[in-house]
Amino acid sequence: MTDEKKKNKKKNEKKKNEKKKKEKKEKPISKQKTTVKKEEPKKQNPPKKAVKPKPEKKEAPLKEAQTGVFKTKTFEEAIKSAREASKKRKFNQTWDLIVNLKNINLKKEVENRFNLDHLLPEGRGEGLKVAVIADSLASKAGKCADLVVRKQEIPSISKDKKKLKNIAESYDFFYAEATLMIDVAKNFGAILGPRGKMAKPIPPNVDVEPFVKRAKRLTKLKLSEIPVVYVAIGKEDMADEKIAKNVESVYGVITEKMPKGKENIKSVYLKLTMGKPIRVI
C-alpha cells in the first residue's frame, strides 16, 4: 500500500470518528416525563342557614316571695295594692313616694339638684307637728303650734344636745320669729340644718296660725347626689282619692324639674311605712 493510500485511509478514519462524536453530541435528550397533578375540585361550603332572630325575653313578673315588689299601672291601683299588702299597725302609717331617676349625673350636673317645700293639694293628714321659736309672738304661737320655744329657752336647749336632737326628730317643721333667726341659726343650726328642718322666718306682728296650717300641708322634695327622691305624701287614714291627688302633684313637680322630663324617670314606687313597695312606673 502506498503512502498516499495510507494517508487517505487515516483521513477517512478520522472523519468517521469525528462524525460519530458529532452524532453522540447531537443525540436528542430524552424528555423527562412530567406528571401534571389534576386539580381537585374545590369543596363548596354549604349555604348558610338563615339565622332566626332570638325572641326577646319577657321579664318574669316580680314575685312577692323573691322581692316584695309588685308592678301596677295607675296611682289608684298602687294605693289599693299597697293597702292590701300592708298589715294593720298600731300607729297611723305614712304614705311614701319613691322616684328613681336615670340618665342624669347629679355629681356633675349640680343645677339639676333641688331642695324645696311643696304644698300638697290634700295636705299630709293628721300627726304632723310644728314647732315655733318665738319672743313677742309666743302667746299667739301657743294657740296653734305643737311646741313653742321661747327666746330665753334657746341657750339652755342649745347646751342640752340630747334634748335638742329629740326635738329635731319629733317635729316636722320649724318656724322662728324673724328677730330670732340669727340666734336660732347659731344655736340650733348644726342640728336642724343637716335634717333639712332649718327654721323659716315669721314676720313680726302677724297671725301665726296660717303659717302653722300651711306647714301641715307641706312636704319636702330633695334631690342631691343620689338619683332618688323620697317624699312623704300623706297618712294611712286619708282617702285613696286624696293620696292619688298628692302623688300626681309631686310626680308632676319632679318631672318638670328634670332636664328631659319623664325620660329621666326610671321607676316609681308607692308604699306605707311598714308595707311593701308597689311599683307604679
Coordinates of C-alpha atoms in Angstrom, one line a residue:
M1 CA 0.0 0.0 0.0
T2 CA 1.3 3.4 -1.0
D3 CA 1.9 6.2 1.3
E4 CA -0.8 8.2 -0.2
K5 CA -3.3 5.5 0.3
K6 CA -2.3 5.1 3.9
K7 CA -2.8 8.8 4.4
N8 CA -6.2 8.8 2.7
K9 CA -7.2 5.9 4.9
K10 CA -6.2 7.7 8.1
K11 CA -8.1 10.8 6.9
N12 CA -11.2 8.7 6.3
E13 CA -11.0 7.1 9.7
K14 CA -10.6 10.5 11.4
K15 CA -13.6 11.7 9.5
K16 CA -15.6 8.7 10.6
N17 CA -14.6 9.2 14.2
E18 CA -15.5 12.9 14.1
K19 CA -18.9 12.0 12.7
K20 CA -19.5 9.5 15.4
K21 CA -18.6 12.1 18.1
K22 CA -20.9 14.6 16.5
E23 CA -23.7 12.1 16.4
K24 CA -23.2 11.4 20.0
K25 CA -23.4 15.0 20.9
E26 CA -26.4 15.7 18.7
K27 CA -28.5 12.9 20.2
P28 CA -31.8 14.3 21.4
I29 CA -32.1 14.5 25.2
S30 CA -34.8 12.2 26.3
K31 CA -37.8 14.2 27.5
Q32 CA -38.5 13.9 31.2
K33 CA -41.8 12.7 32.0
T34 CA -43.8 15.4 33.7
T35 CA -46.7 14.4 35.8
V36 CA -49.4 17.0 35.9
K37 CA -51.4 17.0 39.0
K38 CA -55.0 17.1 38.4
E39 CA -56.7 20.0 40.3
E40 CA -59.1 18.7 42.8
P41 CA -62.4 20.4 42.6
K42 CA -62.8 23.0 45.4
K43 CA -65.2 22.0 48.1
Q44 CA -68.1 24.4 48.2
N45 CA -69.3 25.4 51.6
P46 CA -72.9 24.6 52.2
P47 CA -75.2 27.6 52.0
K48 CA -75.6 29.4 55.4
K49 CA -78.8 28.8 57.1
A50 CA -80.8 32.0 57.8
V51 CA -80.4 32.8 61.4
K52 CA -83.8 33.4 63.1
P53 CA -83.8 36.4 65.4
K54 CA -83.9 35.3 69.0
P55 CA -87.2 36.2 70.6
E56 CA -86.9 38.9 73.2
K57 CA -87.0 37.5 76.8
K58 CA -90.1 38.7 78.6
E59 CA -89.5 39.8 82.1
A60 CA -90.9 37.4 84.6
P61 CA -93.4 39.0 86.9
L62 CA -91.9 40.0 90.2
K63 CA -92.9 37.7 92.9
E64 CA -93.6 38.7 96.5
A65 CA -91.5 36.0 98.0
Q66 CA -88.5 37.0 96.0
T67 CA -88.5 40.8 96.0
G68 CA -91.5 42.1 97.9
V69 CA -92.2 44.4 95.0
F70 CA -95.3 44.4 92.7
K71 CA -95.9 46.1 89.4
T72 CA -99.1 48.0 88.6
K73 CA -100.3 50.7 86.2
T74 CA -102.0 53.6 87.9
F75 CA -101.6 55.5 91.2
E76 CA -105.1 54.4 92.3
E77 CA -104.3 50.7 91.7
A78 CA -101.0 51.2 93.5
I79 CA -102.7 52.7 96.6
K80 CA -105.2 49.8 96.8
S81 CA -102.4 47.2 96.3
A82 CA -100.3 48.9 99.0
R83 CA -103.2 48.8 101.5
E84 CA -103.7 45.1 100.7
A85 CA -100.0 44.2 101.0
S86 CA -99.6 46.1 104.3
K87 CA -100.5 44.6 107.7
K88 CA -102.5 46.7 110.2
R89 CA -100.3 48.6 112.6
K90 CA -100.9 50.2 115.9
F91 CA -100.0 53.7 114.5
N92 CA -101.1 55.8 111.6
Q93 CA -98.5 54.9 108.9
T94 CA -97.2 57.5 106.4
W95 CA -97.6 57.2 102.6
D96 CA -94.1 57.4 100.9
L97 CA -93.4 58.0 97.2
I98 CA -90.1 56.9 95.9
V99 CA -88.9 58.2 92.5
N100 CA -85.8 56.6 90.9
L101 CA -84.1 58.6 88.2
K102 CA -81.9 57.7 85.2
N103 CA -79.6 59.3 82.6
I104 CA -78.6 62.1 84.9
N105 CA -75.3 62.8 86.6
L106 CA -76.0 64.7 89.8
K107 CA -72.4 64.9 90.9
K108 CA -71.5 67.0 87.8
E109 CA -74.9 68.5 86.9
V110 CA -75.4 70.4 90.1
E111 CA -78.0 72.6 88.6
N112 CA -80.4 69.7 88.5
R113 CA -80.4 69.2 92.2
F114 CA -83.2 70.7 94.3
N115 CA -84.4 71.2 97.9
L116 CA -87.8 72.7 98.2
D117 CA -91.1 72.6 100.1
H118 CA -94.1 71.5 98.1
L119 CA -97.7 72.4 99.1
L120 CA -99.8 69.2 98.8
P121 CA -103.3 69.8 97.4
E122 CA -104.8 67.5 100.0
G123 CA -102.4 68.1 102.8
R124 CA -100.4 65.4 104.7
G125 CA -103.1 64.4 107.1
E126 CA -103.1 64.3 110.9
G127 CA -100.0 63.8 113.0
L128 CA -97.6 66.4 111.6
K129 CA -96.0 68.6 114.3
V130 CA -94.9 72.2 114.0
A131 CA -92.6 74.0 116.4
V132 CA -92.4 77.8 116.7
I133 CA -89.4 79.6 118.3
A134 CA -90.8 83.0 119.4
D135 CA -90.5 86.1 121.5
S136 CA -93.3 88.6 121.1
L137 CA -95.4 86.0 119.1
A138 CA -95.1 83.3 121.8
S139 CA -98.7 83.7 123.1
K140 CA -100.2 83.5 119.5
A141 CA -98.0 80.6 118.7
G142 CA -99.2 78.8 121.8
K143 CA -102.7 78.6 120.4
C144 CA -101.9 76.7 117.3
A145 CA -98.3 75.3 117.3
D146 CA -97.4 71.9 118.8
L147 CA -94.3 73.3 120.5
V148 CA -93.3 76.8 121.4
V149 CA -89.7 77.6 122.3
R150 CA -89.3 81.0 123.9
K151 CA -86.3 83.2 123.4
Q152 CA -85.0 82.7 127.0
E153 CA -85.0 78.9 126.5
I154 CA -82.7 78.9 123.5
P155 CA -79.4 78.9 125.4
S156 CA -80.4 76.0 127.7
I157 CA -81.7 73.8 124.9
S158 CA -78.6 74.5 122.8
K159 CA -76.4 73.2 125.6
D160 CA -78.5 70.0 126.1
K161 CA -77.7 68.3 122.8
K162 CA -79.7 65.2 123.6
K163 CA -82.9 67.3 124.2
L164 CA -82.2 69.3 121.0
K165 CA -81.8 66.2 118.9
N166 CA -85.0 64.8 120.4
I167 CA -86.9 68.0 119.4
A168 CA -85.5 67.9 115.9
E169 CA -86.6 64.3 115.4
S170 CA -90.1 64.8 117.0
Y171 CA -91.2 67.8 115.0
D172 CA -91.6 68.1 111.2
F173 CA -91.4 71.8 110.6
F174 CA -89.8 74.7 112.5
Y175 CA -90.7 78.4 112.4
A176 CA -88.8 81.2 114.1
E177 CA -89.7 84.9 114.7
A178 CA -87.7 86.9 112.2
T179 CA -85.8 88.8 115.0
L180 CA -84.5 85.5 116.4
M181 CA -83.2 84.0 113.2
I182 CA -79.6 84.8 114.0
D183 CA -79.8 83.2 117.4
V184 CA -81.6 80.1 116.1
A185 CA -79.0 79.6 113.3
K186 CA -76.2 79.9 115.8
N187 CA -77.7 77.6 118.5
F188 CA -79.8 75.2 116.6
G189 CA -78.4 75.2 113.0
A190 CA -75.9 72.4 113.5
I191 CA -78.8 70.0 114.5
L192 CA -81.7 71.3 112.4
G193 CA -79.7 72.0 109.2
P194 CA -78.5 68.5 108.3
R195 CA -82.0 67.2 108.8
G196 CA -83.5 69.7 106.4
K197 CA -85.5 71.3 109.2
M198 CA -83.9 74.7 109.5
A199 CA -86.4 77.2 110.9
K200 CA -88.2 79.5 108.5
P201 CA -88.9 83.1 109.5
I202 CA -92.2 84.6 110.6
P203 CA -92.5 88.4 110.3
P204 CA -93.3 90.3 113.5
N205 CA -96.9 91.3 114.4
V206 CA -98.6 88.7 112.2
D207 CA -101.1 85.9 112.9
V208 CA -99.1 82.6 113.4
E209 CA -101.9 80.2 112.7
P210 CA -101.9 80.5 108.9
F211 CA -98.2 79.6 108.9
V212 CA -98.8 76.5 111.1
K213 CA -101.7 75.3 109.0
R214 CA -99.7 75.8 105.8
A215 CA -96.7 73.9 107.3
K216 CA -99.0 70.9 107.9
R217 CA -99.7 70.7 104.2
L218 CA -96.1 70.9 103.1
T219 CA -93.8 68.1 102.1
K220 CA -90.1 68.2 101.4
L221 CA -88.7 67.5 97.9
K222 CA -85.0 66.9 98.0
L223 CA -82.6 65.7 95.3
S224 CA -78.8 65.6 96.0
E225 CA -76.1 63.4 94.6
I226 CA -78.1 60.2 94.7
P227 CA -80.7 60.0 91.9
V228 CA -83.6 59.2 94.2
V229 CA -86.4 61.4 95.5
Y230 CA -88.1 60.1 98.7
V231 CA -91.3 62.0 99.6
A232 CA -93.9 61.7 102.3
I233 CA -97.3 62.4 100.7
G234 CA -99.9 61.7 103.4
K235 CA -101.2 59.4 106.2
E236 CA -102.7 56.0 106.1
D237 CA -106.2 57.1 107.3
M238 CA -106.5 59.5 104.3
A239 CA -108.9 58.6 101.4
D240 CA -107.4 56.9 98.3
E241 CA -108.5 59.8 96.1
K242 CA -106.7 62.4 98.3
I243 CA -103.5 60.3 98.3
A244 CA -103.7 59.9 94.5
K245 CA -104.0 63.7 94.0
N246 CA -101.0 64.3 96.2
V247 CA -99.0 61.7 94.3
E248 CA -99.9 63.3 90.9
S249 CA -98.9 66.7 92.2
V250 CA -95.5 65.6 93.5
Y251 CA -94.7 63.5 90.4
G252 CA -95.6 66.5 88.2
V253 CA -93.1 68.7 90.0
I254 CA -90.3 66.2 89.8
T255 CA -90.8 65.6 86.1
E256 CA -90.8 69.4 85.5
K257 CA -87.5 69.7 87.3
M258 CA -85.8 67.1 85.2
P259 CA -83.9 68.2 82.1
K260 CA -85.6 65.5 79.9
G261 CA -88.9 65.3 81.8
K262 CA -90.4 61.8 82.0
E263 CA -87.4 60.3 80.1
N264 CA -85.3 60.8 83.3
I265 CA -87.8 58.7 85.3
K266 CA -86.5 55.1 85.8
S267 CA -89.2 53.8 88.2
V268 CA -91.8 55.0 90.7
Y269 CA -92.8 53.2 93.9
L270 CA -95.5 53.8 96.5
K271 CA -95.6 52.3 100.0
L272 CA -96.8 52.6 103.5
T273 CA -94.2 53.0 106.3
M274 CA -94.1 49.3 107.2
G275 CA -95.6 48.0 104.0
K276 CA -94.1 46.5 100.8
P277 CA -93.3 48.8 97.9
I278 CA -95.7 48.8 94.9
R279 CA -94.3 49.7 91.5
V280 CA -96.3 52.3 89.6
I281 CA -94.0 53.0 86.7

